[in-house]
Amino acid sequence: VAAADQTAALLEQGEALLQEGRVVEAQDLLMRVRAGATGTDRDRAVELLAAADRRLRNMGEAESSLQKAELALVQGDLRKADMHANAV
């Protein structure tokens, strides 16, 4: 039950990130959730990932690169952050 509660909380977090416009971060979180989720939680993760994918396709390249750079920075990948930031 604890794992299911944690998965539900992560799904809520992913949905909140999408609502805040933090699409790249939401996509990263939801892909990790989907990998370990089952049943309705997995279905919800797939549904939210589809929404994130649609938002990414409609997002400008500059915004997408900035969000990818920000996520890489938070994750400690400075090389990747620099690469995405320089793409802007």
Coordinates of N, CA and C in Angstrom, one line a residue:
V1 N 0.8 -1.2 0.0 CA 0.0 0.0 0.0 C 0.9 1.3 0.0
A2 N 2.0 1.2 0.7 CA 2.9 2.4 0.8 C 3.4 2.7 -0.6
A3 N 3.8 1.7 -1.4 CA 4.3 2.0 -2.7 C 3.2 2.6 -3.6
A4 N 2.0 2.1 -3.5 CA 0.9 2.7 -4.3 C 0.6 4.1 -3.9
D5 N 0.7 4.4 -2.6 CA 0.5 5.8 -2.1 C 1.6 6.7 -2.7
Q6 N 2.9 6.2 -2.7 CA 4.0 6.9 -3.2 C 3.8 7.2 -4.7
T7 N 3.3 6.2 -5.4 CA 3.1 6.3 -6.9 C 2.0 7.3 -7.1
A8 N 0.9 7.3 -6.3 CA -0.1 8.3 -6.5 C 0.4 9.7 -6.2
A9 N 1.2 9.8 -5.2 CA 1.8 11.2 -4.9 C 2.6 11.7 -6.0
L10 N 3.4 10.8 -6.6 CA 4.3 11.2 -7.7 C 3.5 11.5 -9.0
L11 N 2.4 10.8 -9.2 CA 1.5 11.2 -10.3 C 0.9 12.5 -10.1
E12 N 0.5 12.8 -8.9 CA -0.1 14.2 -8.5 C 1.0 15.2 -8.8
Q13 N 2.2 14.9 -8.4 CA 3.3 15.9 -8.6 C 3.6 16.1 -10.1
G14 N 3.5 15.0 -10.9 CA 3.7 15.2 -12.3 C 2.6 16.0 -12.9
E15 N 1.4 15.8 -12.5 CA 0.3 16.6 -13.0 C 0.4 18.1 -12.6
A16 N 0.9 18.3 -11.4 CA 1.1 19.7 -10.9 C 2.2 20.4 -11.8
L17 N 3.2 19.7 -12.0 CA 4.3 20.2 -12.9 C 3.8 20.6 -14.2
L18 N 3.0 19.7 -14.8 CA 2.4 20.0 -16.1 C 1.5 21.3 -16.0
Q19 N 0.7 21.4 -15.0 CA -0.1 22.6 -14.8 C 0.7 23.9 -14.6
E20 N 1.9 23.7 -14.1 CA 2.8 24.9 -13.9 C 3.6 25.2 -15.1
G21 N 3.5 24.4 -16.1 CA 4.2 24.6 -17.4 C 5.6 24.0 -17.4
R22 N 5.9 23.3 -16.4 CA 7.3 22.6 -16.3 C 7.2 21.3 -16.9
V23 N 7.0 21.3 -18.2 CA 6.7 20.1 -19.0 C 7.8 19.1 -19.1
V24 N 9.1 19.6 -19.3 CA 10.2 18.7 -19.4 C 10.4 17.9 -18.0
E25 N 10.3 18.7 -16.9 CA 10.4 18.1 -15.6 C 9.3 17.1 -15.4
A26 N 8.1 17.4 -15.8 CA 7.0 16.5 -15.6 C 7.2 15.2 -16.4
Q27 N 7.6 15.4 -17.6 CA 7.9 14.2 -18.5 C 8.9 13.3 -17.9
D28 N 10.0 13.9 -17.4 CA 11.1 13.1 -16.7 C 10.5 12.3 -15.6
L29 N 9.8 12.9 -14.7 CA 9.2 12.3 -13.5 C 8.2 11.2 -13.9
L30 N 7.3 11.5 -14.9 CA 6.3 10.6 -15.3 C 6.9 9.3 -16.0
M31 N 8.0 9.5 -16.7 CA 8.6 8.4 -17.3 C 9.2 7.4 -16.3
R32 N 9.7 8.0 -15.2 CA 10.2 7.1 -14.1 C 9.1 6.4 -13.4
V33 N 7.9 7.2 -13.2 CA 6.8 6.6 -12.5 C 6.2 5.4 -13.4
R34 N 6.1 5.7 -14.6 CA 5.5 4.7 -15.5 C 6.3 3.4 -15.5
A35 N 7.6 3.5 -15.4 CA 8.4 2.3 -15.4 C 8.1 1.3 -14.2
G36 N 7.7 1.9 -13.1 CA 7.4 1.1 -11.9 C 6.0 0.9 -11.6
A37 N 5.1 1.6 -12.3 CA 3.7 1.5 -11.9 C 3.0 0.4 -12.6
T38 N 1.8 0.0 -12.0 CA 1.0 -1.0 -12.6 C -0.5 -0.6 -12.6
G39 N -1.3 -1.3 -13.4 CA -2.7 -1.0 -13.3 C -3.1 0.4 -13.7
T40 N -4.0 0.9 -12.9 CA -4.6 2.2 -13.1 C -3.5 3.3 -13.0
D41 N -2.5 3.1 -12.1 CA -1.5 4.1 -11.9 C -0.6 4.2 -13.2
R42 N -0.4 3.1 -13.8 CA 0.4 3.1 -15.0 C -0.4 3.7 -16.1
D43 N -1.7 3.4 -16.2 CA -2.6 4.1 -17.2 C -2.6 5.6 -17.0
R44 N -2.6 6.0 -15.8 CA -2.7 7.5 -15.5 C -1.3 8.1 -15.9
A45 N -0.2 7.4 -15.6 CA 1.1 7.9 -16.0 C 1.2 8.0 -17.5
V46 N 0.7 7.0 -18.3 CA 0.7 7.1 -19.7 C -0.2 8.2 -20.2
E47 N -1.3 8.4 -19.6 CA -2.2 9.6 -20.0 C -1.5 10.9 -19.8
L48 N -0.9 11.1 -18.6 CA -0.2 12.3 -18.4 C 1.0 12.5 -19.3
L49 N 1.7 11.4 -19.6 CA 2.8 11.5 -20.5 C 2.4 11.9 -21.9
A50 N 1.2 11.5 -22.3 CA 0.7 11.9 -23.6 C 0.4 13.4 -23.6
A51 N -0.1 13.9 -22.5 CA -0.4 15.3 -22.4 C 1.0 16.1 -22.4
A52 N 2.0 15.6 -21.7 CA 3.3 16.2 -21.7 C 3.9 16.2 -23.2
D53 N 3.8 15.1 -23.9 CA 4.3 15.0 -25.2 C 3.6 16.1 -26.1
R54 N 2.3 16.2 -26.0 CA 1.5 17.2 -26.8 C 2.0 18.6 -26.5
R55 N 2.2 18.9 -25.2 CA 2.7 20.2 -24.8 C 4.1 20.5 -25.3
L56 N 5.0 19.4 -25.3 CA 6.3 19.6 -25.8 C 6.3 19.9 -27.3
R57 N 5.5 19.2 -28.1 CA 5.4 19.4 -29.5 C 5.0 20.8 -29.8
N58 N 4.1 21.4 -29.0 CA 3.6 22.8 -29.2 C 4.5 23.8 -28.6
M59 N 5.5 23.4 -27.9 CA 6.4 24.4 -27.2 C 7.5 24.9 -28.2
G60 N 7.9 26.1 -28.1 CA 8.9 26.6 -28.9 C 10.3 25.9 -28.5
E61 N 11.2 25.9 -29.5 CA 12.5 25.3 -29.3 C 13.2 25.9 -28.2
A62 N 13.2 27.3 -28.1 CA 13.9 28.0 -27.0 C 13.4 27.6 -25.6
E63 N 12.1 27.5 -25.5 CA 11.5 27.2 -24.2 C 11.9 25.7 -23.8
S64 N 11.8 24.9 -24.8 CA 12.1 23.4 -24.6 C 13.6 23.3 -24.1
S65 N 14.5 24.0 -24.8 CA 15.9 23.9 -24.5 C 16.2 24.4 -23.1
L66 N 15.5 25.5 -22.8 CA 15.7 26.1 -21.4 C 15.2 25.2 -20.3
Q67 N 14.1 24.6 -20.6 CA 13.5 23.6 -19.6 C 14.4 22.4 -19.4
K68 N 15.0 21.9 -20.6 CA 15.9 20.8 -20.5 C 17.2 21.1 -19.8
A69 N 17.7 22.4 -20.0 CA 18.9 22.8 -19.3 C 18.6 22.9 -17.8
E70 N 17.5 23.5 -17.5 CA 17.1 23.6 -16.0 C 17.0 22.2 -15.4
L71 N 16.4 21.3 -16.0 CA 16.3 19.9 -15.4 C 17.7 19.3 -15.3
A72 N 18.5 19.4 -16.3 CA 19.9 18.9 -16.3 C 20.7 19.5 -15.1
L73 N 20.5 20.8 -14.9 CA 21.2 21.5 -13.8 C 20.7 20.9 -12.5
V74 N 19.4 20.8 -12.3 CA 18.9 20.2 -11.0 C 19.4 18.8 -10.8
Q75 N 19.6 18.1 -11.9 CA 20.1 16.7 -11.8 C 21.6 16.6 -11.7
G76 N 22.3 17.8 -11.7 CA 23.7 17.8 -11.6 C 24.5 17.5 -12.8
D77 N 23.8 17.5 -14.0 CA 24.5 17.2 -15.2 C 24.9 18.5 -15.9
L78 N 26.0 19.1 -15.5 CA 26.4 20.4 -16.0 C 26.7 20.5 -17.5
R79 N 27.3 19.4 -18.0 CA 27.6 19.3 -19.4 C 26.3 19.4 -20.2
K80 N 25.3 18.6 -19.8 CA 24.1 18.6 -20.5 C 23.3 19.9 -20.4
A81 N 23.4 20.5 -19.2 CA 22.8 21.8 -19.0 C 23.4 22.8 -19.9
D82 N 24.7 22.8 -20.0 CA 25.4 23.8 -20.8 C 25.0 23.6 -22.3
M83 N 24.9 22.3 -22.7 CA 24.6 22.0 -24.1 C 23.2 22.6 -24.5
H84 N 22.2 22.3 -23.6 CA 20.8 22.8 -23.9 C 20.7 24.3 -23.8
A85 N 21.5 24.9 -22.8 CA 21.4 26.4 -22.7 C 22.0 27.1 -23.9
N86 N 23.1 26.5 -24.4 CA 23.7 27.1 -25.6 C 22.9 26.9 -26.9
A87 N 21.9 26.0 -26.8 CA 21.0 25.8 -28.0 C 20.0 26.9 -28.2
V88 N 19.9 27.8 -27.2 CA 18.9 28.9 -27.2 C 19.4 30.0 -28.0

